[in-house]
Tab-separated table of C-alpha atoms and ligand atoms in Angstrom:
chain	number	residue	atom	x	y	z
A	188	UNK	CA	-41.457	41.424	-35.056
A	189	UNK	CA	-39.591	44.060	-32.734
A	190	UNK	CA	-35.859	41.956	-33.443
A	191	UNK	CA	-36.634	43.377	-37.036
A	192	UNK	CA	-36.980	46.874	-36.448
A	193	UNK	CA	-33.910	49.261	-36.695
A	194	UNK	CA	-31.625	50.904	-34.444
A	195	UNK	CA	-31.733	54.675	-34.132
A	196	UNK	CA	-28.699	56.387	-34.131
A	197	UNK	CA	-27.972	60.144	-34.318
A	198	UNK	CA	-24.625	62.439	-33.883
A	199	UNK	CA	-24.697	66.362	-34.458
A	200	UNK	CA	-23.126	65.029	-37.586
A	201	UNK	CA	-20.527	63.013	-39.239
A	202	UNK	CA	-18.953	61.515	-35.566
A	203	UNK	CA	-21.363	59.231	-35.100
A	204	UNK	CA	-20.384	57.311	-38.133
A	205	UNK	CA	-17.674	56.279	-36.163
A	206	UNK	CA	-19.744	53.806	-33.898
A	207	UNK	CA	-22.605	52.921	-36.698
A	208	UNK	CA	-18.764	51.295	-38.688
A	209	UNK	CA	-18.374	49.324	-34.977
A	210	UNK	CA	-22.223	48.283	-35.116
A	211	UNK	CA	-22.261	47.231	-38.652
A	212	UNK	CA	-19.285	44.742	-38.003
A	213	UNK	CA	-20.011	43.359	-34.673
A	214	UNK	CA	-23.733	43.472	-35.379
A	215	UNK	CA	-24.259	43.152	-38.678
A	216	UNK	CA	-28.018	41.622	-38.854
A	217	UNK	CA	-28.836	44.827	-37.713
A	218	UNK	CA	-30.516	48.040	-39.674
A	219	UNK	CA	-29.574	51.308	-38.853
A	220	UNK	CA	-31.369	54.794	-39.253
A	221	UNK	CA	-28.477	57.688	-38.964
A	222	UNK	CA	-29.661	61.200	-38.099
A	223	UNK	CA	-26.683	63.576	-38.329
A	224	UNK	CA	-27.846	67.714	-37.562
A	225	UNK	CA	-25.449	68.920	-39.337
A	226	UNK	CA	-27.746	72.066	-39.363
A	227	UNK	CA	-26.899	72.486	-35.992
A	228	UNK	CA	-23.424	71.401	-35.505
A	229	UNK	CA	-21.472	71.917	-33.439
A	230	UNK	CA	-23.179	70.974	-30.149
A	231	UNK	CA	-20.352	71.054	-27.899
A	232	UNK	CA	-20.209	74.702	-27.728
A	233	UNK	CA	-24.162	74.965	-26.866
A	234	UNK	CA	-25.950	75.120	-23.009
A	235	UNK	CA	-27.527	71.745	-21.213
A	236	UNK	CA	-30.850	73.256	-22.370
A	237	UNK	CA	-30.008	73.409	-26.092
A	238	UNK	CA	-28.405	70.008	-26.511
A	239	UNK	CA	-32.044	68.223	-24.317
A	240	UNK	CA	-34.281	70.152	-26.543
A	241	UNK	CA	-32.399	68.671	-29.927
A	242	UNK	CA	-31.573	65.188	-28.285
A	243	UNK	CA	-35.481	65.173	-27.658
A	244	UNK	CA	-36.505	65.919	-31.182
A	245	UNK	CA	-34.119	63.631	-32.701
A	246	UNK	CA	-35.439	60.987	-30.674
A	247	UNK	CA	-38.957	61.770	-31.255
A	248	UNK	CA	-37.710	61.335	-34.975
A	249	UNK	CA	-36.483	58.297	-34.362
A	250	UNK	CA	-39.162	56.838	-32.411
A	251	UNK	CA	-41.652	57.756	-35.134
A	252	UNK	CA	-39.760	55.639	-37.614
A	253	UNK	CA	-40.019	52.797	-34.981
A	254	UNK	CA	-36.697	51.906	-34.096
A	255	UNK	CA	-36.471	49.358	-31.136
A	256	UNK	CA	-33.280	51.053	-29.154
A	257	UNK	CA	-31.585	54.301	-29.993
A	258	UNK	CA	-27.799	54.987	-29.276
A	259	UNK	CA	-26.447	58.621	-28.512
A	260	UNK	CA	-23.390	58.424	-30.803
A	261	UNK	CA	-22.408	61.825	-29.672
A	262	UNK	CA	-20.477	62.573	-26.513
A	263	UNK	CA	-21.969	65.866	-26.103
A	264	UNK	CA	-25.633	64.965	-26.074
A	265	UNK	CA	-24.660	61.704	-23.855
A	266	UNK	CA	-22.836	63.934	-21.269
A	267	UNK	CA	-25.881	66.394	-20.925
A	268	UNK	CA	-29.154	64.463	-22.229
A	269	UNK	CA	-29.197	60.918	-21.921
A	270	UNK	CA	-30.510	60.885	-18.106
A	271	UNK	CA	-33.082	63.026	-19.261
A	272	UNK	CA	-34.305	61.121	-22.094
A	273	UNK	CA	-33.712	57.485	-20.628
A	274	UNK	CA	-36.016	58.938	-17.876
A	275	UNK	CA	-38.817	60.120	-20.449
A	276	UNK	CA	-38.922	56.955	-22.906
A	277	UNK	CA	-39.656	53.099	-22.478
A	278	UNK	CA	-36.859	51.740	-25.089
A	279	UNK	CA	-33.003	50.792	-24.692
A	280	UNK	CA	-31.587	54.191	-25.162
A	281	UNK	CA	-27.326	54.197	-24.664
A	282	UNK	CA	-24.722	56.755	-24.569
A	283	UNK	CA	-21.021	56.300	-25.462
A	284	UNK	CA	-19.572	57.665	-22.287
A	285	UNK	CA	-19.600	55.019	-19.815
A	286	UNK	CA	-18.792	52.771	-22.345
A	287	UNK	CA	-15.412	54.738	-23.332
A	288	UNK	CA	-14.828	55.566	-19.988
A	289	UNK	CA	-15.189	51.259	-18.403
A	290	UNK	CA	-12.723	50.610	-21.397
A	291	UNK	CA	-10.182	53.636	-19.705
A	292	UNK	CA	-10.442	52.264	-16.378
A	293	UNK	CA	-8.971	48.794	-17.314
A	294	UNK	CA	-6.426	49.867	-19.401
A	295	UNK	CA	-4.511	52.560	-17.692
A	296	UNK	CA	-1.544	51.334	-15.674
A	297	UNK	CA	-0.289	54.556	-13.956
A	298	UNK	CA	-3.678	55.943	-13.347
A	299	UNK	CA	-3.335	59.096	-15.475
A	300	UNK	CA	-5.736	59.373	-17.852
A	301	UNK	CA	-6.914	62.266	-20.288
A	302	UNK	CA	-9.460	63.152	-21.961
A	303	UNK	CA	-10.077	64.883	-24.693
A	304	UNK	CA	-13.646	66.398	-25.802
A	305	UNK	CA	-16.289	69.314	-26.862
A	306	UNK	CA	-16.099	72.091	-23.958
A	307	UNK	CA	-19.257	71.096	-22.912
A	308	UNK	CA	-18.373	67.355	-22.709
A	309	UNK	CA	-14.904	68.205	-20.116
A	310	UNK	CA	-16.959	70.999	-18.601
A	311	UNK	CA	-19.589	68.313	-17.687
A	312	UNK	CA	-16.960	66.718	-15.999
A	313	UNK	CA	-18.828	62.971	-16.661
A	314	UNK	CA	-15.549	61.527	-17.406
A	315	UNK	CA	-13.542	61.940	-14.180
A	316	UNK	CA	-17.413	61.734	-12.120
A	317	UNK	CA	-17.563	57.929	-13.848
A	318	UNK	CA	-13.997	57.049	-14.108
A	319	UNK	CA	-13.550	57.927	-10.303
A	320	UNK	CA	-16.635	56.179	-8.935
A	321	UNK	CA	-14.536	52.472	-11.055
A	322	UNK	CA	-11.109	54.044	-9.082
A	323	UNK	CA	-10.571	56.842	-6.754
A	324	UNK	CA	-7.114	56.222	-7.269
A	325	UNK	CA	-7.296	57.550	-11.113
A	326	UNK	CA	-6.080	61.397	-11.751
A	327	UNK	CA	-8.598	62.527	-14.910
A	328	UNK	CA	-7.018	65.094	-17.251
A	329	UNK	CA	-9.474	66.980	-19.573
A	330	UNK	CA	-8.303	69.274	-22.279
A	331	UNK	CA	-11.591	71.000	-24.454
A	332	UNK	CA	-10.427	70.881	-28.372
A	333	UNK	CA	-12.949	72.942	-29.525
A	334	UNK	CA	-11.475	73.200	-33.094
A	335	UNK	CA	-11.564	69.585	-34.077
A	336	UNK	CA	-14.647	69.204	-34.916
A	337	UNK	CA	-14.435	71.892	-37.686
A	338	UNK	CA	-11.335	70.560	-38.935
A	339	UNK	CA	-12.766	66.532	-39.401
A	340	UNK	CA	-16.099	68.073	-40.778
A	341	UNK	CA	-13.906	69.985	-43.473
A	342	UNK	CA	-12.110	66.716	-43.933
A	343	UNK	CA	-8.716	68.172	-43.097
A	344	UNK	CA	-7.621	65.260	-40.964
A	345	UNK	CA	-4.281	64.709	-42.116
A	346	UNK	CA	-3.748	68.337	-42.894
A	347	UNK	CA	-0.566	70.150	-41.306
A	348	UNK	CA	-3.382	72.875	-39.558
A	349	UNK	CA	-4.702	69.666	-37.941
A	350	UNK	CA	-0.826	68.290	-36.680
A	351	UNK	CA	-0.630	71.573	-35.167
A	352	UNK	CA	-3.795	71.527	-33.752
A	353	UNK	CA	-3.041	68.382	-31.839
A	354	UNK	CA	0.068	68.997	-30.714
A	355	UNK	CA	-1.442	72.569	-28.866
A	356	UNK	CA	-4.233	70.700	-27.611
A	357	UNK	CA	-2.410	67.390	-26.344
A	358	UNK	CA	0.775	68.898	-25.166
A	359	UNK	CA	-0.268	69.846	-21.361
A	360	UNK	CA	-1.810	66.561	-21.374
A	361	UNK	CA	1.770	64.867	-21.913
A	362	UNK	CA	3.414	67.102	-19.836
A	363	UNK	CA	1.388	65.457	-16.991
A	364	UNK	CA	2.522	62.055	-18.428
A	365	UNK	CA	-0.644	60.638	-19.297
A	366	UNK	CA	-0.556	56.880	-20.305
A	367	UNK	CA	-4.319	56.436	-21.837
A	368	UNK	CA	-6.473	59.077	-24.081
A	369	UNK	CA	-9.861	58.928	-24.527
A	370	UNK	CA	-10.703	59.965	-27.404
A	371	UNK	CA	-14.281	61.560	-25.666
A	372	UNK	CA	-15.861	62.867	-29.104
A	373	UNK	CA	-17.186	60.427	-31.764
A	374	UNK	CA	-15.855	62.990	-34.400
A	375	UNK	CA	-11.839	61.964	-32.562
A	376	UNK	CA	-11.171	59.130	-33.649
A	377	UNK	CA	-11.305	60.025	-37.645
A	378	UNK	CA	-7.860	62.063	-36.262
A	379	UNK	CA	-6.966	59.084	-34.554
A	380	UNK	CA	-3.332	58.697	-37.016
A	381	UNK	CA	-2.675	62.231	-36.704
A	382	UNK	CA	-3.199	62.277	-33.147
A	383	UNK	CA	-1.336	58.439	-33.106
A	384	UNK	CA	1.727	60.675	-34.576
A	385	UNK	CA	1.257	63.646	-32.465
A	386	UNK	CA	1.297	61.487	-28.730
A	387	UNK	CA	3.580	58.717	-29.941
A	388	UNK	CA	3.239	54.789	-29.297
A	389	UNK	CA	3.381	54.667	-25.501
A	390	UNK	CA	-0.221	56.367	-24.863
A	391	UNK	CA	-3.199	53.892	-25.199
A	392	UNK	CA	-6.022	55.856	-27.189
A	393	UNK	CA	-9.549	54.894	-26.212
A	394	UNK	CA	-11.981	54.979	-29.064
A	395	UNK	CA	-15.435	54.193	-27.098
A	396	UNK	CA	-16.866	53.264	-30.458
A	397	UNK	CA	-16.301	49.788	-30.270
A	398	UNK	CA	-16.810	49.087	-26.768
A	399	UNK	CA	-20.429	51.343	-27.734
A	400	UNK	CA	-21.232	48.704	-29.929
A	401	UNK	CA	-20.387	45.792	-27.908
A	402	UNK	CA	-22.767	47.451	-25.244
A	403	UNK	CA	-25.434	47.737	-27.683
A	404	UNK	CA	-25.006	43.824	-28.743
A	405	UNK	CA	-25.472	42.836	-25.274
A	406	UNK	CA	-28.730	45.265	-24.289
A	407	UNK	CA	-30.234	43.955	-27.475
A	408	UNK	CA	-29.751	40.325	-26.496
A	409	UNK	CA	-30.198	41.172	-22.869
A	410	UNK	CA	-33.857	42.371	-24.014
A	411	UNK	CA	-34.239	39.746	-26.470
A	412	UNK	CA	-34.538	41.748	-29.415
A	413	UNK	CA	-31.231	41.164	-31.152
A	414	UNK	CA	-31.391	40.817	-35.117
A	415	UNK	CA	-28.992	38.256	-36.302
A	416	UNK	CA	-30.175	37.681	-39.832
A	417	UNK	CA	-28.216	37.875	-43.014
A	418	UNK	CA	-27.446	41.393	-43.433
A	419	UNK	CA	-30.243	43.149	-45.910
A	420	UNK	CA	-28.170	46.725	-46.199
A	421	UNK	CA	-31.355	48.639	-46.138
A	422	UNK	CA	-30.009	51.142	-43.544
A	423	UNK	CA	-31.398	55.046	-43.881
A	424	UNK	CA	-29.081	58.482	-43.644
A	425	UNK	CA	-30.772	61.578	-42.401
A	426	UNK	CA	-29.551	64.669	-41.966
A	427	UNK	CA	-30.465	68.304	-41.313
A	428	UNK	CA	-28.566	70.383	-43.986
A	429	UNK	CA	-25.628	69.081	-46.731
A	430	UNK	CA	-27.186	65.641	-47.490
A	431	UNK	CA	-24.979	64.887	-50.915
A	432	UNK	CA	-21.363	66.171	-48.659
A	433	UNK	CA	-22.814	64.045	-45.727
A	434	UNK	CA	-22.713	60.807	-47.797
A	435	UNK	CA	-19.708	60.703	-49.618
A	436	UNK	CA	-18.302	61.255	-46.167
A	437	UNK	CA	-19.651	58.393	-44.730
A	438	UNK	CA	-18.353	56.210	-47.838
A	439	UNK	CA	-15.045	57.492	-47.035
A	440	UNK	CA	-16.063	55.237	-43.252
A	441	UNK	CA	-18.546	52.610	-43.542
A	442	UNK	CA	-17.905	49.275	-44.509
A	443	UNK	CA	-20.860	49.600	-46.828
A	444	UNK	CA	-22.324	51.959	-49.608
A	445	UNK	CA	-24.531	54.262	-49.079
A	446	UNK	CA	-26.840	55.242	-52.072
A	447	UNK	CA	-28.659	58.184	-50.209
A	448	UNK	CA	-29.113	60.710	-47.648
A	449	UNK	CA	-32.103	62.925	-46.915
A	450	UNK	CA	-32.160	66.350	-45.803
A	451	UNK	CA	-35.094	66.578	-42.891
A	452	UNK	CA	-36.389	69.608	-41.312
A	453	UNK	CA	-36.233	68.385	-37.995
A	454	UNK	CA	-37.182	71.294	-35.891
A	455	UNK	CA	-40.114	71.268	-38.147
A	456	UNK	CA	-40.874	68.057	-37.187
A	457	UNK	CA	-40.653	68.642	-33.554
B	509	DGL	N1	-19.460	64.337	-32.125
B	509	DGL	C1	-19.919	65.047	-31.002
B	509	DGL	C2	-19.395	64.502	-29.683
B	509	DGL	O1	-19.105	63.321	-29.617
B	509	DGL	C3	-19.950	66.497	-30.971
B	509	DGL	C4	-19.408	67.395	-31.973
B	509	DGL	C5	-20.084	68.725	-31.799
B	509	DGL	O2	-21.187	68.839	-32.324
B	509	DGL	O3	-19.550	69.594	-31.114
B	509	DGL	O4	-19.296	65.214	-28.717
């Protein structure tokens, strides 16, 4: 039975958790298979070309563990490879752009929104290319922050380096008196209370994670293949290099425990 088989989801690394937390609680009959390449990481600093040619073997990976819809839970490889690899498969495949940047749309109220994101997410420009086609009237901010990713991946999220960090990166962004952030990188919102501090209460910061997952709930009932069993917890962790630092990082996130991760040579596999 397809409604049985698992959801693919892959990240360059650790970000990604961020959404499978949001699928596991608003779809929890679900199984998920997790491939972080942390081998590879970061991908925000790497061409078009690069980030296509890992998206594809990651989904080839996926694929040949059968998964019935895969979601990009990276804003990097959604800004430069989902077209591509929605056009080349026949299976549900999502990004967590559009979702992030719907959720931006309806909440700002002076039409000044930034974002924040890998270089080659806010040199992509997808944000303000989405968020204008909902509202021409909206002015799009993007600031790069090409040091974040380090920091979360090192676990310094609530370190004074990281305060500082923020504050550099989100202080032009105030200046022009933003009123919404998106947080446009799944690894973001694990800096979400330092960044919370940082901005103070009167910007709205958009996590795309959840409204990811609520997409995902309604494609998989849209295409009648939602799972809404008793949750069995037999979801698998992949990764391409650091497999026993990769899960006790993710039990610092998920609602649930996980027991293993596997180090996979994916470029051998592909
Ligand atoms: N978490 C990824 C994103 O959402 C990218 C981090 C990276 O590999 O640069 O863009």
């Amino acid at each position: 039975m397809i409604n049985k088989a698992p959801i693919g989801v892959f990240d360059s690394g650790v970000g990604g958790l961020t959404v499978v937390k949001e699928i596991m609680n608003q779809i929890p009959g679900e199984t998920i298979i997790y491939f972080g390449d942390t081998a590879r990481l970061p991908y925000g600093s790497k061409s078009k070309e690069t980030v296509i040619t890992y998206t594809r073997q990651i989904v080839r990976f996926l694929m040949n563990r059968e998964v019935k819809a895969i979601v990009i839970a990276c804003n990097t490889a959604s800004a430069l490879a989902l077209e591509t690899v929605k056009s080349e498969i026949d299976m549900p495949v999502i990004g967590v752009v559009k979702p992030g940047a719907k959720v931006a749309a309806n909440t700002t109220r002076n039409g000044k929104i930034g974002v924040i994101g890998t270089e080659a997410t806010i040199r992509s420009g997808i944000y303000s290319e989405i968020l204008s086609k909902s509202n021409p009237k909206v002015n799009v901010f993007g600031k790069a922050c090409p040091l974040f990713v380090p920091l979360v991946e090192e676990g310094l999220v609530d370190d004074p380096i990281t305060f500082e960090m923020v504050r550099r990166y989100t202080g032009e962004l105030i200046e022009k008196q933003i009123d919404t952030l998106v947080l446009g990188c799944t690894h973001y919102p694990l800096l979400r209370k330092t960044i919370r501090k940082v901005v103070g209460e009167d910007i709205t910061l958009v996590n795309p994670a959840y409204e990811t997952a609520k997409c995902l709930a309604e494609v998989l009932t849209d295409n009648d293949i939602r799972n809404d069993d008793t949750p069995k917890l037999n979801h698998r962790f992949y990764v391409s290099d650091g497999a026993e630092k990769f899960r006790q990082f993710a039990n610092t996130i998920l609602p649930c425990e996980v027991m293993e991760t596997k180090d996979i040579n994916i470029e051998e596999l592909g």
